[in-house]
Coordinates of C-alpha atoms and ligand atoms in Angstrom, one line a residue:
X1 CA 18.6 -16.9 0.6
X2 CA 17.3 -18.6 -2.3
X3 CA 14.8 -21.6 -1.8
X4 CA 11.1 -22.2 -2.4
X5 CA 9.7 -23.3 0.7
X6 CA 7.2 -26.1 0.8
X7 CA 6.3 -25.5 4.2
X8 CA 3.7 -22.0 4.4
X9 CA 3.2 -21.3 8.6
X10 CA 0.3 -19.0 9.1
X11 CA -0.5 -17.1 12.2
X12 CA -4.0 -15.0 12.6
X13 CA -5.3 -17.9 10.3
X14 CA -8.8 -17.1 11.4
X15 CA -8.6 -13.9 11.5
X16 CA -10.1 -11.0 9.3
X17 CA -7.0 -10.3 6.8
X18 CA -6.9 -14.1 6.7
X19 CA -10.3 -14.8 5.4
X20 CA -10.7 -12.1 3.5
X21 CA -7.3 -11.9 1.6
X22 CA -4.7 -14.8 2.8
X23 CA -7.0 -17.8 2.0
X24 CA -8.2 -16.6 -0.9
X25 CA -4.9 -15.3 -2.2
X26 CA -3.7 -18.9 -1.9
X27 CA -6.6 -21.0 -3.2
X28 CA -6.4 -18.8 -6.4
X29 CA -2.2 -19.6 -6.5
X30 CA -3.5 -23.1 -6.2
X31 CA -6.1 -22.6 -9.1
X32 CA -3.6 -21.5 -11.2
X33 CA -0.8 -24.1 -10.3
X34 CA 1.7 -21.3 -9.5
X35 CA 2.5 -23.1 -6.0
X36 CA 3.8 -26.4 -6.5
X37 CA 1.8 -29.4 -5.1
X38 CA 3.8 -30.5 -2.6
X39 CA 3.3 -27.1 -0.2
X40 CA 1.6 -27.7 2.7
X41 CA 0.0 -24.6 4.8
X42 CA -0.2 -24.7 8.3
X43 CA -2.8 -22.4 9.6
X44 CA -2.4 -21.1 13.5
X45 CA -4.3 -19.1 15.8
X46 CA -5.9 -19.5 19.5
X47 CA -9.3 -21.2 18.5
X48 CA -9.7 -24.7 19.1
X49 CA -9.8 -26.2 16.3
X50 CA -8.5 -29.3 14.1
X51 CA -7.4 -29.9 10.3
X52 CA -11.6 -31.1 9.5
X53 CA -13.2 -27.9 11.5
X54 CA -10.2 -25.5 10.1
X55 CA -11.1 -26.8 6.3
X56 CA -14.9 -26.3 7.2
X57 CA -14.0 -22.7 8.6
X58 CA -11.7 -22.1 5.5
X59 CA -14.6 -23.6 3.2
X60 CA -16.7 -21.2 4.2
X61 CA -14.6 -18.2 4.4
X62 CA -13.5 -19.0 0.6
X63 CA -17.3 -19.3 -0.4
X64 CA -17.6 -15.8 0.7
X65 CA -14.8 -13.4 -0.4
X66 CA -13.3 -16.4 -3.6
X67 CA -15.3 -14.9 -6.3
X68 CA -17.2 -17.6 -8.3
X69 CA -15.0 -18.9 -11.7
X70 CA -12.7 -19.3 -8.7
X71 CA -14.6 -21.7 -6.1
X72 CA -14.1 -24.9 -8.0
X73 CA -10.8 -25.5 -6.5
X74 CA -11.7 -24.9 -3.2
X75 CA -12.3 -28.9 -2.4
X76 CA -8.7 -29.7 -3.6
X77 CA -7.0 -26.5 -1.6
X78 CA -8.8 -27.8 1.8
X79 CA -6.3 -30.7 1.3
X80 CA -3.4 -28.4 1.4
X81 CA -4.4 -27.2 4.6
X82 CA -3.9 -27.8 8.4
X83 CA -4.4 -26.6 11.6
X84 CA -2.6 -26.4 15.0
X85 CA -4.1 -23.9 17.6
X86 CA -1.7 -21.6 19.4
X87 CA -1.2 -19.8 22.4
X88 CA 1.2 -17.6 21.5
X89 CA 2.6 -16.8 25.1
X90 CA 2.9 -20.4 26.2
X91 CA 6.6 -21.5 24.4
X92 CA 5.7 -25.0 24.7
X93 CA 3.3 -24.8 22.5
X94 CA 5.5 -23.7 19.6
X95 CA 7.2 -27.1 20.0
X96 CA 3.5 -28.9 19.0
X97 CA 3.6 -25.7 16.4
X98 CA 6.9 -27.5 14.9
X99 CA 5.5 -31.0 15.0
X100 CA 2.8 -30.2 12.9
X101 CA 4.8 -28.5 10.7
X102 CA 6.9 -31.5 10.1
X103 CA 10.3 -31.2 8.2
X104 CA 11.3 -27.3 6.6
X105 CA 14.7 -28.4 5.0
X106 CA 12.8 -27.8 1.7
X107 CA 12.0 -24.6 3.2
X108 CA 9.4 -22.7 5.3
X109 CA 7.8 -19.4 4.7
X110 CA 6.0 -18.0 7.9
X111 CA 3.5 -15.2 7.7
X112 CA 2.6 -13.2 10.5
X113 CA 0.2 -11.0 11.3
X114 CA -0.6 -10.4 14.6
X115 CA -1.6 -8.2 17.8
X116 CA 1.2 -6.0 18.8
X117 CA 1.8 -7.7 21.9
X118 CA 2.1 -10.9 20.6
X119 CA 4.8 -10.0 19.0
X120 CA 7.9 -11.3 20.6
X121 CA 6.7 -13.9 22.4
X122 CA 5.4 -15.3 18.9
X123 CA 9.3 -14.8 17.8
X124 CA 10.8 -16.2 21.0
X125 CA 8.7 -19.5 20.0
X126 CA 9.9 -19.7 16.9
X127 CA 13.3 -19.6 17.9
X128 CA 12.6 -22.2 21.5
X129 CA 11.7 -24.3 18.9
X130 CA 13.5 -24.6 16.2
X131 CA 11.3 -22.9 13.1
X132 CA 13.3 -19.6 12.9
X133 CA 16.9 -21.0 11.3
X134 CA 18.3 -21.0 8.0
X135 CA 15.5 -22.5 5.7
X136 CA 13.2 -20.2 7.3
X137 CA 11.8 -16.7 5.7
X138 CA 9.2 -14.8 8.3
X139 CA 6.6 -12.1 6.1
X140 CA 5.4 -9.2 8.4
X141 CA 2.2 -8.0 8.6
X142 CA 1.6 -4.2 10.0
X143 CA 1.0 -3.1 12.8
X144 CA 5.1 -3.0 12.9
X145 CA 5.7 0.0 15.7
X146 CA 3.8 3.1 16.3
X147 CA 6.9 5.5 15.7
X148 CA 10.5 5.2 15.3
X149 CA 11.6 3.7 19.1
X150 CA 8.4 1.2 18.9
X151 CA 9.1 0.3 15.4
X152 CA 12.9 -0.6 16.2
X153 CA 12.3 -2.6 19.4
X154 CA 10.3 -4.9 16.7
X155 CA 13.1 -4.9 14.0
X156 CA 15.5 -5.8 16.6
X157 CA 13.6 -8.6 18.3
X158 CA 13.0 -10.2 14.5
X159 CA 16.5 -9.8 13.5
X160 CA 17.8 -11.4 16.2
X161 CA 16.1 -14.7 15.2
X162 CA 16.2 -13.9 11.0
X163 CA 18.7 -12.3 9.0
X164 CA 17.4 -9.2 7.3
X165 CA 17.7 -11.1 3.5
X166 CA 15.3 -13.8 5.4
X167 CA 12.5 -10.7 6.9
X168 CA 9.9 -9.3 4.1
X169 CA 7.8 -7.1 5.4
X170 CA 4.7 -6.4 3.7
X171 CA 3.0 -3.4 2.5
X172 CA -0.2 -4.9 0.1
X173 CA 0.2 -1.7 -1.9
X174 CA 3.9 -2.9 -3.9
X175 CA 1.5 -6.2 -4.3
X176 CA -1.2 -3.9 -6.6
X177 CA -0.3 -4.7 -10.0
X178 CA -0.8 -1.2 -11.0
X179 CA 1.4 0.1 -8.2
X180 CA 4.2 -2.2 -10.4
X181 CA 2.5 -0.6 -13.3
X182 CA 4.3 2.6 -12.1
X183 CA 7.8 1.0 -12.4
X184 CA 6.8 -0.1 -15.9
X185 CA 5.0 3.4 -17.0
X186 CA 8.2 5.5 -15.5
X187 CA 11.2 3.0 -16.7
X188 CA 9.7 1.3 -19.6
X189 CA 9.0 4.1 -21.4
X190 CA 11.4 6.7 -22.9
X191 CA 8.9 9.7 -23.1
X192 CA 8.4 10.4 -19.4
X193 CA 11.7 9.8 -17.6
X194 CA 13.1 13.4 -19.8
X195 CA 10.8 15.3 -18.2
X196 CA 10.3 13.3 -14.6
X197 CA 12.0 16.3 -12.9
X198 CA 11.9 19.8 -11.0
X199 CA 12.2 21.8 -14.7
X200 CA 9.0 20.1 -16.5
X201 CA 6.9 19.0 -13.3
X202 CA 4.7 21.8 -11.4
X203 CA 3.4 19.8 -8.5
X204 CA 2.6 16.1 -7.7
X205 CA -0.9 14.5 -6.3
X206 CA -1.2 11.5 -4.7
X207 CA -4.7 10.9 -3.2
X208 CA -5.6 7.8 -1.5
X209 CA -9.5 7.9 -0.4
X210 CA -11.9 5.6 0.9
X211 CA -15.9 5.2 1.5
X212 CA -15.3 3.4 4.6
X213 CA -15.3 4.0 8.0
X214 CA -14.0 2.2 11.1
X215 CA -15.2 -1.1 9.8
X216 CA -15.1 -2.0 13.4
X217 CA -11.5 -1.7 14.0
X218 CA -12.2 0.2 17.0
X219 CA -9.2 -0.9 18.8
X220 CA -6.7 -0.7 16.0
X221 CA -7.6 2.2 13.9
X222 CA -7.9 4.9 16.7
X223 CA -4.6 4.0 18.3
X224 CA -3.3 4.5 14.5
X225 CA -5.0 7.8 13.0
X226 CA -4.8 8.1 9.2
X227 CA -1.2 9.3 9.0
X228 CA 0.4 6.1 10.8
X229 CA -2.0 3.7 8.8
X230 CA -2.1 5.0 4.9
X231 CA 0.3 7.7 4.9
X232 CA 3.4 5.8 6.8
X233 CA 3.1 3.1 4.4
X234 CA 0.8 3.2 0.9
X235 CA 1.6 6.4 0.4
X236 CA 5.0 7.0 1.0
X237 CA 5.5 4.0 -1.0
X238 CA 3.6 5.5 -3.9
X239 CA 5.5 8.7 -3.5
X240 CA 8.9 6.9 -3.4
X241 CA 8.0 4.6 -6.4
X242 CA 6.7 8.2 -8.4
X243 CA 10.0 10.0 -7.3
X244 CA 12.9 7.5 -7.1
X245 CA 16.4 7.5 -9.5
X246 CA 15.8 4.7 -12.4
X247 CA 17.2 1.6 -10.5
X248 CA 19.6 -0.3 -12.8
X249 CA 17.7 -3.7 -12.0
X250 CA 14.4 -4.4 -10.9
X251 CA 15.9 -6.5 -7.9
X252 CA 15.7 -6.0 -4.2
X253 CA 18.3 -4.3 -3.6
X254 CA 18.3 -1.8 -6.6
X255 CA 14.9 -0.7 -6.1
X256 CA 14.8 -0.3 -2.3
X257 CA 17.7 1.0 -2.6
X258 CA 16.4 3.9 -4.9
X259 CA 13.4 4.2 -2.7
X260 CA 15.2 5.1 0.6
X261 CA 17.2 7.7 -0.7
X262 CA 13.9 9.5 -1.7
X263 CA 12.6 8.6 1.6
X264 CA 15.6 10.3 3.8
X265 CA 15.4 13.3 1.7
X266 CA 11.7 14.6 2.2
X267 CA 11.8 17.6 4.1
X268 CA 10.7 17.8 7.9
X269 CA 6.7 19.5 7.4
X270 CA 5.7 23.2 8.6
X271 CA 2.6 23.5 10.4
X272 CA 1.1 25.9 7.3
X273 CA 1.9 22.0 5.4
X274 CA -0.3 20.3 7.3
X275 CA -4.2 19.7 7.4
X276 CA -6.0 16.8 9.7
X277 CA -10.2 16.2 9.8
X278 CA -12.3 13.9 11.3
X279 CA -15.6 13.1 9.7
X280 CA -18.6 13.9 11.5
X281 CA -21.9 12.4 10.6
X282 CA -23.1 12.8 6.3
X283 CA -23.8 10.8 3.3
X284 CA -22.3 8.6 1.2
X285 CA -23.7 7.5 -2.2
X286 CA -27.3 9.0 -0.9
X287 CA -27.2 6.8 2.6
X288 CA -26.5 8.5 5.7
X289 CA -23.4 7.4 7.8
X290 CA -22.5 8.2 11.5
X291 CA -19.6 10.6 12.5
X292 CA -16.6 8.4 13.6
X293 CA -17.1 9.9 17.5
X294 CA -20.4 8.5 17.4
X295 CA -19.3 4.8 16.0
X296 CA -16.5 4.8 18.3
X297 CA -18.3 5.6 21.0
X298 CA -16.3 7.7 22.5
X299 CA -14.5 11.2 22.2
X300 CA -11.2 10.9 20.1
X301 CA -9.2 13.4 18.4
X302 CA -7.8 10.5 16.1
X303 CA -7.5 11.8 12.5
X304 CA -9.5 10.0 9.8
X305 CA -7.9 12.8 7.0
X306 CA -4.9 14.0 6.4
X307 CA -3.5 16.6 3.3
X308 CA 0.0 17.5 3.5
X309 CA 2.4 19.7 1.3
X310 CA 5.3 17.3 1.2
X311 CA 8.9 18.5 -0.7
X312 CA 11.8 16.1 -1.6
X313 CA 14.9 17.9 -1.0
X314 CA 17.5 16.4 -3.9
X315 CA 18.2 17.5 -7.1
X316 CA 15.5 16.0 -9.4
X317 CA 12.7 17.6 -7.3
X318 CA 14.1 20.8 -6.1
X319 CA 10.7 22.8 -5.1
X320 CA 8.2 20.7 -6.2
X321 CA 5.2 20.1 -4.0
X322 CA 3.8 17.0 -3.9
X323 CA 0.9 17.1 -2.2
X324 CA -0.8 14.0 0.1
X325 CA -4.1 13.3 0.9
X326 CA -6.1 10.3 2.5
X327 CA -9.1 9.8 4.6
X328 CA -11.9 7.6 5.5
X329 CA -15.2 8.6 4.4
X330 CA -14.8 10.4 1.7
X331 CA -16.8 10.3 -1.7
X332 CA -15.5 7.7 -3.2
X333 CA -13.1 5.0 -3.2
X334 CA -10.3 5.9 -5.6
X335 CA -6.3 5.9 -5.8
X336 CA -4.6 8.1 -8.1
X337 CA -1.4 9.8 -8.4
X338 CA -1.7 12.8 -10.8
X339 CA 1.8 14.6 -12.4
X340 CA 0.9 18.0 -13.4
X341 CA 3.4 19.3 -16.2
X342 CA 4.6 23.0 -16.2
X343 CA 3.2 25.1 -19.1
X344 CA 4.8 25.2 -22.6
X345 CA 8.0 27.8 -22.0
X346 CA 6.5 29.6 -25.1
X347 CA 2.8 30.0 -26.5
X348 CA 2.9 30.8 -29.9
X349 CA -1.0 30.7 -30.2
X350 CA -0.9 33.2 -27.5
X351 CA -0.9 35.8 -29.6
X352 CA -5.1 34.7 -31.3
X353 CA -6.1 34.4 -28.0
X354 CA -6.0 30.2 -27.8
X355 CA -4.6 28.8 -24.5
X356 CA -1.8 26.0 -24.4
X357 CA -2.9 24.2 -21.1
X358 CA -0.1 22.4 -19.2
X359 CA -0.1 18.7 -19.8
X360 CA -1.3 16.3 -17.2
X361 CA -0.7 13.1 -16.4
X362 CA -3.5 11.0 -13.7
X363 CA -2.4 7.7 -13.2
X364 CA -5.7 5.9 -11.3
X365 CA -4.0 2.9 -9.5
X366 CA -8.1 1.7 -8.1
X367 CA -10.6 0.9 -8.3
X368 CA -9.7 0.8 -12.2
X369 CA -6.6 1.2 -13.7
X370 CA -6.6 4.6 -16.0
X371 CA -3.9 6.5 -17.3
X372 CA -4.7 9.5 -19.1
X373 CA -2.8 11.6 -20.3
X374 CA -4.4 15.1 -21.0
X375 CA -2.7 16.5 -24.3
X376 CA -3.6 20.0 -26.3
X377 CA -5.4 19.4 -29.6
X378 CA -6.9 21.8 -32.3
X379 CA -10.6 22.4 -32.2
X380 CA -11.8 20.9 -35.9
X381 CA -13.2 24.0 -37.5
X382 CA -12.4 27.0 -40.1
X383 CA -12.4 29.9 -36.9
X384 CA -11.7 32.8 -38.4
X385 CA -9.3 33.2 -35.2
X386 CA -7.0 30.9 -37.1
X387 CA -7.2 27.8 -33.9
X388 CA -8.7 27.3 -31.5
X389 CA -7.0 24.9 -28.2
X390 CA -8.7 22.4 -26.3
X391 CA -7.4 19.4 -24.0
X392 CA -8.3 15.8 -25.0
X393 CA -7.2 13.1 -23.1
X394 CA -5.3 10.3 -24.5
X395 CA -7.0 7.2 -22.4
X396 CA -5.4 3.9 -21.6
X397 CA -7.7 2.0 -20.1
X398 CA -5.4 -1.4 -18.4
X399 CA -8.9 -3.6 -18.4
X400 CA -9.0 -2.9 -22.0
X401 CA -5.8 -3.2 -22.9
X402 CA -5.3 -6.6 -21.4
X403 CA -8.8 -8.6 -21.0
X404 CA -7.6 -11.8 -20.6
X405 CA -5.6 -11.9 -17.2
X406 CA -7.8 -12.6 -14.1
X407 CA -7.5 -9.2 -11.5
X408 CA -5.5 -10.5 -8.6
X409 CA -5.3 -10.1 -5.1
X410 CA -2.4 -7.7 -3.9
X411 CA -1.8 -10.8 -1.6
X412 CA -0.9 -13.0 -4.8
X413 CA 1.8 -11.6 -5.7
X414 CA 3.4 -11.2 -1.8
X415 CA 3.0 -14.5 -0.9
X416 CA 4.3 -15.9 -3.9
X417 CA 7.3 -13.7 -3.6
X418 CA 7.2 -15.0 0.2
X419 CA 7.2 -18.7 -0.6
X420 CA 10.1 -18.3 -3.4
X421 CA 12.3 -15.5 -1.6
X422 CA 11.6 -12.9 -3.9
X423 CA 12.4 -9.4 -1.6
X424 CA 11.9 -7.0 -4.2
X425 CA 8.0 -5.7 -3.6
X426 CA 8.9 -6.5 0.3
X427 CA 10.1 -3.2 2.7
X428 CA 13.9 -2.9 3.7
X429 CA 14.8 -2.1 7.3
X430 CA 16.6 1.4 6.5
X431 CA 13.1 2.0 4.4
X432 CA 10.6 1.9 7.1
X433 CA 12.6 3.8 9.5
X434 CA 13.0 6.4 6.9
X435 CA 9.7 6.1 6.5
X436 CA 8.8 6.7 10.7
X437 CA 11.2 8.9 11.1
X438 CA 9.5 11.5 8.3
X439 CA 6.0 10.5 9.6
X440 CA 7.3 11.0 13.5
X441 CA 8.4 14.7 12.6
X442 CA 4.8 15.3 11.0
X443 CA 3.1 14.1 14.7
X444 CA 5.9 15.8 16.4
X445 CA 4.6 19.3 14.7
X446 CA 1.3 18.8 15.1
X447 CA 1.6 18.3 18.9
X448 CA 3.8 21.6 18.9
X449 CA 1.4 23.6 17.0
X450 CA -1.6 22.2 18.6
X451 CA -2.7 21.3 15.3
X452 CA -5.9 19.1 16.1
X453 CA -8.5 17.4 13.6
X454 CA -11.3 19.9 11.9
X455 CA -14.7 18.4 11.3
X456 CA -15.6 17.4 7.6
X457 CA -19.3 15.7 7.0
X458 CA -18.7 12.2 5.8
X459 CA -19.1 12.3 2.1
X460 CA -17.2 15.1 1.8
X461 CA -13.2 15.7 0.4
X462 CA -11.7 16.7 4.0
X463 CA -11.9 19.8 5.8
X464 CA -12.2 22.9 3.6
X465 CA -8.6 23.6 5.2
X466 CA -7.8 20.6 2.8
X467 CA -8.7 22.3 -0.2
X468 CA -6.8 25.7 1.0
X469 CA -3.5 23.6 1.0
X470 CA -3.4 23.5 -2.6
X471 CA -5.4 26.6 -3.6
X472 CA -3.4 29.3 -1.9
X473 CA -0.6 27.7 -4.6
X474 CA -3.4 27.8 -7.0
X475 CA -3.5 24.1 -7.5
X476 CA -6.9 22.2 -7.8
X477 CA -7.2 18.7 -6.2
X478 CA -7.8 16.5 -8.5
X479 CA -11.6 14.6 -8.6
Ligands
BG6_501 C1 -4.9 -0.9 5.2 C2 -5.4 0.1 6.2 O1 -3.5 -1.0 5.3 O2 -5.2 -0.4 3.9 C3 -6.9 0.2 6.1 O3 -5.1 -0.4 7.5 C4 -7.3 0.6 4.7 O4 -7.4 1.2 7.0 C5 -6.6 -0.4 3.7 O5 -8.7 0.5 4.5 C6 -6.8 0.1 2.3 O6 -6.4 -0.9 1.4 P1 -6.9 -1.0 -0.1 O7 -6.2 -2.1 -0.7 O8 -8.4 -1.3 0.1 O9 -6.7 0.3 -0.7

């Protein structure tokens, strides 16, 4: 449905992914007059508060995580915002909820993200009173389910009070700029799409890791475990965008559309596919951290790793492994999806002893943006040998290549796309169940096998299993 709404409704206002990302996302919007002046946000949650102690709340959460060339325009976003606390299991007080909101037939855009159980009675409130109808759009925020049944009993209770064309559900990672730089890198480019296939690509690598621990998500994170919260999502997202058909437009239903198909043909896992860890105490950057037992307090045998051997079974990627790895703790914070390229069929420098390496293609989606592209080049020099072979990498660094543009927050992009009806960087229904029902078959063969987490010091990449995964295929992880 096609309206830009005027009317932004936020629930979990004062909550983490709020004042970290949501607030800050929109003052820069409103920095950059990208949202037009008349939208008004409503901010929601349980505290007791008013519009004046809200904007003092939002003042300060903006001081901290706005970064400074950005704070100026915090006094004239305040006046953008207001505040109406909720109790999300009382009904009634979705009909103060609406009051505040005021008139939505220039639109409203509602963005939820909230506990699990708040769930439906926050959209049975909508619908008592009136904000869930045709000029409405809802964004979700995960957690959306645990597994398959869980994650349709939420789908369902949405769509019965928004149409699907009117649900976005979020995944920040499509919000990245450099996860859109994939699109561009694959389908803007005539060089790589030749060779995107089983016959020129060895093996895939898509590594997502991070420095962090719990960050006192104690609750959330150990009901989740690293497959459910990185790999469900991010990282099926990233493998869809690396492995989907060329969509013939870069609209909703094109690209989603591409994206499924990859999704419901990735093979069920073996247990010989499969590695999970759980960091025990270590060190990170030369500080020591606790194990995740001893800052849960509590035993657990939630993963905080996972590797896993993952094949698409289609055509285009007939035997090719691509191979996943996430976890918490780990050495440092980086996203990168490499493409290793199979050797040249024929060497003809074999023959004087010079080595052709296979090309190789690392695509670093954060903290930078790098793609480098490792090509074979002759050594300078008279050698008597005739040549001499060595890789050089051929370096684009994104920061370099375009210094002007101000780094955004993956939240930019979404709600902007939220607030004009933009579905296309937003997660289809069919998606996310392909994506559970993969990611359920993975738990399901763990259970069987008895597969449980190995210990790896934090600081460390994983379990040694980890490493084993690739190297009994004689592939290196990439670091
Ligand atoms: C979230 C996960 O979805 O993504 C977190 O719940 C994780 O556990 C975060 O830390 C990582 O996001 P980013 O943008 O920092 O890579």
């Amino acid at each position: 449905m096609s309206f830009t709404a005027d009317r932004l409704l936020l629930f979990g206002a004062t909550g983490d992914l709020s004042q970290r990302m949501l607030l800050p996302s929109l003052c820069a919007l409103h920095a950059d007059r990208l949202v037009s002046d008349k939208l008004q946000i409503v901010c929601t949650a349980r505290s007791d508060m008013d519009d004046e102690s809200f904007r003092e709340f939002a003042a300060q959460a903006l001081d901290k995580f706005l970064p400074e060339h950005r704070k100026g325009a915090i006094p004239s976003f305040l006046k953008r915002l207001f505040y109406q606390p909720l109790d999300a299991n009382d009904t009634s007080h979705f009909h103060a909820l609406a009051d505040k909101v005021g008139t939505v037939e220039n639109g409203l855009a509602i963005f939820l993200s909230t506990a699990p159980s708040l769930f439906e009675p926050t959209i049975a409130g909508l619908v008592a009173s009136g904000l869930a109808n045709e000029r409405s759009r809802i964004g979700l925020e995960k957690p959306l389910g645990i597994d398959l049944p869980s994650s349709k009993v939420v789908n369902d209770a949405v769509a019965g009070a928004f149409t699907e064309d009117r649900i976005f559900r979020i995944d920040h990672y499509l919000g990245k700029e450099t996860v859109q730089n994939l699109l561009a890198l694959r389908f803007a480019n005539i060089m790589f799409e030749p060779l995107w296939n089983a016959t020129h690509i060895e093996h895939v690598q898509i590594t997502v890791a991070e420095t962090v621990g719990l960050e006192g998500r104690v609750g959330f994170y150990d009901g989740a475990g690293a497959l459910r919260d990185m790999v469900q999502n991010h990282m099926l997202q990233l493998l869809a965008l690396v492995a989907m058909e060329p969509p013939a437009r870069f609209d909703p239903v094109d690209v989603r559309g591409e994206k499924t198909k990859v999704l419901n043909s990735l093979r069920p896992v073996t247990p010989s596919d499969l590695v999970t860890g759980q960091y025990v105490a270590g060190a990170i950057a030369g500080g020591s951290v606790p194990g995740y037992i001893e800052e849960l307090q509590k035993p657990s045998e939630t993963e905080t790793f996972v590797a896993i051997k993952a094949f698409i079974d289609n055509w285009r990627w007939k035997g090719v492994p691509f191979y996943l790895r996430t976890g918490k703790r780990l050495p440092k914070r980086t996203t990168e999806i490499v493409v290793q390229f199979r050797p040249v069929p024929h060497s003809m420098f074999a023959q004087r002893g010079a080595v052709a390496k296979p090309n190789r293609l690392v695509i670093g989606i954060q903290p930078e943006e790098n793609i480098t592209l490792d090509l074979m080049t002759k050594v300078p020099g008279l050698d008597r040998g005739g040549i001499r072979l060595r890789e050089v990498p051929l370096d684009i660094r994104m920061p370099d290549a375009f210094a002007g543009p101000t780094k955004r927050i993956a939240y930019e992009r979404l709600l902007l796309d939220l607030i004009e009806g933009d579905q296309t960087l937003f997660v289809r229904r069919d998606e996310v169940e392909a994506q559970w029902t993969w990611i359920d078959g993975v738990r399901a063969c763990w259970t069987e096998n008895a597969i449980t987490p190995q210990p790896y010091p934090a600081g460390s990449w994983g379990p040694t299993a980890a490493i084993a995964l690739a190297a009994k295929d004689s592939v290196t992880w990439h670091e």
